Amino acid sequence: SFRPADGRAWDPSPELVQAFRATPRHLFVHRFKVPGLEQTFVLRRRRPSREALRLAYGNTVLTHLNAAGEALPSTNSEPAFILFLVDLLGLRPGQRVLEVGSGGGWLVALMSRLVGASGAVTGIEIIKLPRSANSAYFTELPNQTTTSPPCFSRRRRASSRA
């Protein structure tokens, strides 16, 4: 659970909880390290290890790695903190969102569920991440676009419209 700096209790909205449960984080982080651990974890779509799944769903930062196992300047931030910030946005159906620095796209997918088919979410990322494994997941969402290098390219990596 997350407590803001002022110490008050925070309960996420029911819509946010539903969006979180419907957006599997492990599908958006393919190779990662966790601060304080030397081991590299690889999440495969089929049969990921229990330890990798435990870490992927833990409240910790996941550092993306390239195929050689080198750290990329991209992370998947602590879920509780990110969900707190998204809850503050008060996203509603029909809204349009731009996420700059969308990483593997987990937050784009989550916010897509919050704004619904009448809204739109666009994610822009300049760091090349392995998106091929999660591009199939994006096709299930009716209202999002992700853009990879070059930044602000008009070429859409994964898109689906209802």
mmCIF file of C-alpha atoms in Angstrom:
data_model
loop_
_atom_site.group_PDB
_atom_site.id
_atom_site.type_symbol
_atom_site.label_atom_id
_atom_site.label_comp_id
_atom_site.label_asym_id
_atom_site.label_seq_id
_atom_site.Cartn_x
_atom_site.Cartn_y
_atom_site.Cartn_z
ATOM 1 C CA SER A 1 0.000 0.000 0.000
ATOM 2 C CA PHE A 2 1.063 3.593 -0.558
ATOM 3 C CA ARG A 3 0.879 6.550 1.793
ATOM 4 C CA PRO A 4 1.400 10.038 0.372
ATOM 5 C CA ALA A 5 4.077 12.216 2.025
ATOM 6 C CA ASP A 6 1.451 13.901 4.215
ATOM 7 C CA GLY A 7 0.719 10.509 5.829
ATOM 8 C CA ARG A 8 -2.978 10.391 5.022
ATOM 9 C CA ALA A 9 -4.543 7.105 4.043
ATOM 10 C CA TRP A 10 -5.187 6.597 0.329
ATOM 11 C CA ASP A 11 -7.699 4.227 -1.159
ATOM 12 C CA PRO A 12 -7.679 3.947 -4.958
ATOM 13 C CA SER A 13 -10.928 4.443 -6.822
ATOM 14 C CA PRO A 14 -12.847 1.291 -7.780
ATOM 15 C CA GLU A 15 -12.270 2.161 -11.463
ATOM 16 C CA LEU A 16 -8.518 2.298 -10.915
ATOM 17 C CA VAL A 17 -8.498 -1.032 -9.068
ATOM 18 C CA GLN A 18 -10.465 -2.605 -11.921
ATOM 19 C CA ALA A 19 -8.099 -1.150 -14.554
ATOM 20 C CA PHE A 20 -5.060 -2.356 -12.573
ATOM 21 C CA ARG A 21 -6.435 -5.892 -12.290
ATOM 22 C CA ALA A 22 -7.262 -5.957 -16.015
ATOM 23 C CA THR A 23 -3.772 -4.811 -17.102
ATOM 24 C CA PRO A 24 -1.175 -7.510 -16.371
ATOM 25 C CA ARG A 25 2.094 -5.713 -15.535
ATOM 26 C CA HIS A 26 4.247 -8.718 -16.380
ATOM 27 C CA LEU A 27 3.264 -8.482 -20.060
ATOM 28 C CA PHE A 28 5.006 -5.090 -20.312
ATOM 29 C CA VAL A 29 8.325 -5.869 -18.639
ATOM 30 C CA HIS A 30 10.317 -8.478 -20.503
ATOM 31 C CA ARG A 31 13.842 -8.405 -19.051
ATOM 32 C CA PHE A 32 14.562 -6.547 -15.827
ATOM 33 C CA LYS A 33 16.583 -6.128 -12.659
ATOM 34 C CA VAL A 34 15.397 -5.055 -9.239
ATOM 35 C CA PRO A 35 17.462 -2.628 -7.120
ATOM 36 C CA GLY A 36 19.579 -4.560 -4.625
ATOM 37 C CA LEU A 37 19.480 -7.857 -6.539
ATOM 38 C CA GLU A 38 22.151 -8.971 -8.983
ATOM 39 C CA GLN A 39 19.975 -11.491 -10.802
ATOM 40 C CA THR A 40 18.439 -10.693 -14.178
ATOM 41 C CA PHE A 41 14.805 -11.719 -14.584
ATOM 42 C CA VAL A 42 13.164 -12.559 -17.878
ATOM 43 C CA LEU A 43 9.393 -12.668 -18.192
ATOM 44 C CA ARG A 44 8.070 -14.768 -20.978
ATOM 45 C CA ARG A 45 4.464 -14.714 -22.006
ATOM 46 C CA ARG A 46 4.193 -18.409 -21.196
ATOM 47 C CA ARG A 47 5.213 -19.792 -17.826
ATOM 48 C CA PRO A 48 7.247 -17.005 -16.212
ATOM 49 C CA SER A 49 9.063 -18.051 -13.044
ATOM 50 C CA ARG A 50 7.276 -17.499 -9.734
ATOM 51 C CA GLU A 51 10.107 -15.276 -8.497
ATOM 52 C CA ALA A 52 9.941 -13.059 -11.612
ATOM 53 C CA LEU A 53 6.159 -12.750 -11.250
ATOM 54 C CA ARG A 54 6.442 -11.995 -7.526
ATOM 55 C CA LEU A 55 8.871 -9.173 -8.274
ATOM 56 C CA ALA A 56 6.887 -7.887 -11.264
ATOM 57 C CA TYR A 57 3.810 -7.499 -9.059
ATOM 58 C CA GLY A 58 5.679 -6.264 -6.014
ATOM 59 C CA ASN A 59 5.809 -2.607 -5.162
ATOM 60 C CA THR A 60 9.282 -2.064 -6.524
ATOM 61 C CA VAL A 61 11.025 -0.341 -9.416
ATOM 62 C CA LEU A 62 11.905 -2.627 -12.311
ATOM 63 C CA THR A 63 14.855 -1.515 -14.449
ATOM 64 C CA HIS A 64 14.464 -2.505 -18.100
ATOM 65 C CA LEU A 65 17.408 -4.385 -19.637
ATOM 66 C CA ASN A 66 18.420 -4.857 -23.247
ATOM 67 C CA ALA A 67 19.017 -8.290 -24.803
ATOM 68 C CA ALA A 68 22.625 -8.236 -23.552
ATOM 69 C CA GLY A 69 21.424 -7.680 -19.974
ATOM 70 C CA GLU A 70 22.584 -4.055 -19.803
ATOM 71 C CA ALA A 71 20.445 -1.545 -17.934
ATOM 72 C CA LEU A 72 18.443 0.821 -20.108
ATOM 73 C CA PRO A 73 17.596 4.349 -18.928
ATOM 74 C CA SER A 74 13.996 3.245 -18.479
ATOM 75 C CA THR A 75 12.128 1.806 -15.519
ATOM 76 C CA ASN A 76 8.724 0.513 -14.600
ATOM 77 C CA SER A 77 8.118 2.560 -11.459
ATOM 78 C CA GLU A 78 6.615 1.396 -8.167
ATOM 79 C CA PRO A 79 2.979 0.522 -8.944
ATOM 80 C CA ALA A 80 1.478 2.034 -5.779
ATOM 81 C CA PHE A 81 3.108 5.419 -6.422
ATOM 82 C CA ILE A 82 2.109 5.430 -10.097
ATOM 83 C CA LEU A 83 -1.449 4.392 -9.293
ATOM 84 C CA PHE A 84 -1.654 7.172 -6.697
ATOM 85 C CA LEU A 85 -0.604 9.724 -9.338
ATOM 86 C CA VAL A 86 -3.048 8.317 -11.904
ATOM 87 C CA ASP A 87 -5.823 8.457 -9.331
ATOM 88 C CA LEU A 88 -5.031 12.143 -8.744
ATOM 89 C CA LEU A 89 -5.602 12.749 -12.462
ATOM 90 C CA GLY A 90 -9.214 11.617 -12.088
ATOM 91 C CA LEU A 91 -9.305 10.154 -15.594
ATOM 92 C CA ARG A 92 -12.807 9.659 -16.952
ATOM 93 C CA PRO A 93 -14.273 8.104 -20.080
ATOM 94 C CA GLY A 94 -13.830 10.283 -23.146
ATOM 95 C CA GLN A 95 -10.649 12.037 -22.016
ATOM 96 C CA ARG A 96 -7.465 12.175 -24.098
ATOM 97 C CA VAL A 97 -4.076 11.503 -22.511
ATOM 98 C CA LEU A 98 -0.486 11.888 -23.705
ATOM 99 C CA GLU A 99 2.178 10.003 -21.775
ATOM 100 C CA VAL A 100 5.716 11.106 -22.566
ATOM 101 C CA GLY A 101 8.236 8.437 -21.622
ATOM 102 C CA SER A 102 5.838 5.508 -21.828
ATOM 103 C CA GLY A 103 8.460 2.770 -21.402
ATOM 104 C CA GLY A 104 7.018 -0.665 -22.082
ATOM 105 C CA GLY A 105 3.479 0.711 -22.262
ATOM 106 C CA TRP A 106 1.945 -0.653 -19.051
ATOM 107 C CA LEU A 107 0.631 2.736 -17.952
ATOM 108 C CA VAL A 108 -0.678 3.506 -21.462
ATOM 109 C CA ALA A 109 -2.679 0.275 -21.355
ATOM 110 C CA LEU A 110 -3.934 0.947 -17.823
ATOM 111 C CA MET A 111 -5.016 4.516 -18.608
ATOM 112 C CA SER A 112 -6.692 3.274 -21.810
ATOM 113 C CA ARG A 113 -9.032 1.258 -19.643
ATOM 114 C CA LEU A 114 -9.870 4.346 -17.574
ATOM 115 C CA VAL A 115 -10.711 6.647 -20.506
ATOM 116 C CA GLY A 116 -12.638 3.917 -22.318
ATOM 117 C CA ALA A 117 -13.410 3.484 -25.985
ATOM 118 C CA SER A 118 -14.568 7.118 -26.287
ATOM 119 C CA GLY A 119 -11.191 8.415 -25.034
ATOM 120 C CA ALA A 120 -7.636 8.126 -26.313
ATOM 121 C CA VAL A 121 -4.207 7.484 -24.818
ATOM 122 C CA THR A 122 -0.969 8.081 -26.715
ATOM 123 C CA GLY A 123 2.388 6.991 -25.372
ATOM 124 C CA ILE A 124 5.705 8.278 -26.679
ATOM 125 C CA GLU A 125 9.007 6.593 -25.895
ATOM 126 C CA ILE A 126 12.442 7.380 -27.340
ATOM 127 C CA ILE A 127 14.217 4.376 -25.806
ATOM 128 C CA LYS A 128 13.917 1.235 -27.870
ATOM 129 C CA LEU A 129 12.336 -1.446 -25.711
ATOM 130 C CA PRO A 130 11.297 -4.934 -26.766
ATOM 131 C CA ARG A 131 7.619 -4.304 -27.527
ATOM 132 C CA SER A 132 6.951 -7.238 -29.808
ATOM 133 C CA ALA A 133 5.709 -9.394 -26.932
ATOM 134 C CA ASN A 134 3.196 -6.818 -25.677
ATOM 135 C CA SER A 135 2.018 -5.504 -29.046
ATOM 136 C CA ALA A 136 -0.593 -8.277 -29.163
ATOM 137 C CA TYR A 137 -1.975 -7.008 -25.857
ATOM 138 C CA PHE A 138 -2.295 -3.480 -27.272
ATOM 139 C CA THR A 139 -4.501 -4.685 -30.100
ATOM 140 C CA GLU A 140 -7.105 -5.624 -27.482
ATOM 141 C CA LEU A 141 -7.470 -1.971 -26.442
ATOM 142 C CA PRO A 142 -9.698 0.215 -28.634
ATOM 143 C CA ASN A 143 -8.237 3.638 -27.893
ATOM 144 C CA GLN A 144 -4.468 3.806 -27.638
ATOM 145 C CA THR A 145 -1.426 4.478 -29.756
ATOM 146 C CA THR A 146 2.219 3.967 -28.878
ATOM 147 C CA THR A 147 5.013 5.686 -30.705
ATOM 148 C CA SER A 148 8.652 4.620 -30.641
ATOM 149 C CA PRO A 149 11.817 6.294 -31.987
ATOM 150 C CA PRO A 150 12.033 8.719 -33.553
ATOM 151 C CA CYS A 151 10.152 10.711 -30.967
ATOM 152 C CA PHE A 152 6.831 12.098 -32.211
ATOM 153 C CA SER A 153 6.956 9.854 -35.279
ATOM 154 C CA ARG A 154 3.675 9.632 -37.168
ATOM 155 C CA ARG A 155 4.249 5.915 -37.679
ATOM 156 C CA ARG A 156 2.125 3.950 -35.230
ATOM 157 C CA ARG A 157 3.667 0.923 -33.589
ATOM 158 C CA ALA A 158 0.470 -0.638 -32.336
ATOM 159 C CA SER A 159 -2.978 0.749 -32.797
ATOM 160 C CA SER A 160 -6.541 -0.405 -32.808
ATOM 161 C CA ARG A 161 -9.728 1.618 -33.169
ATOM 162 C CA ALA A 162 -13.199 0.418 -32.219
#
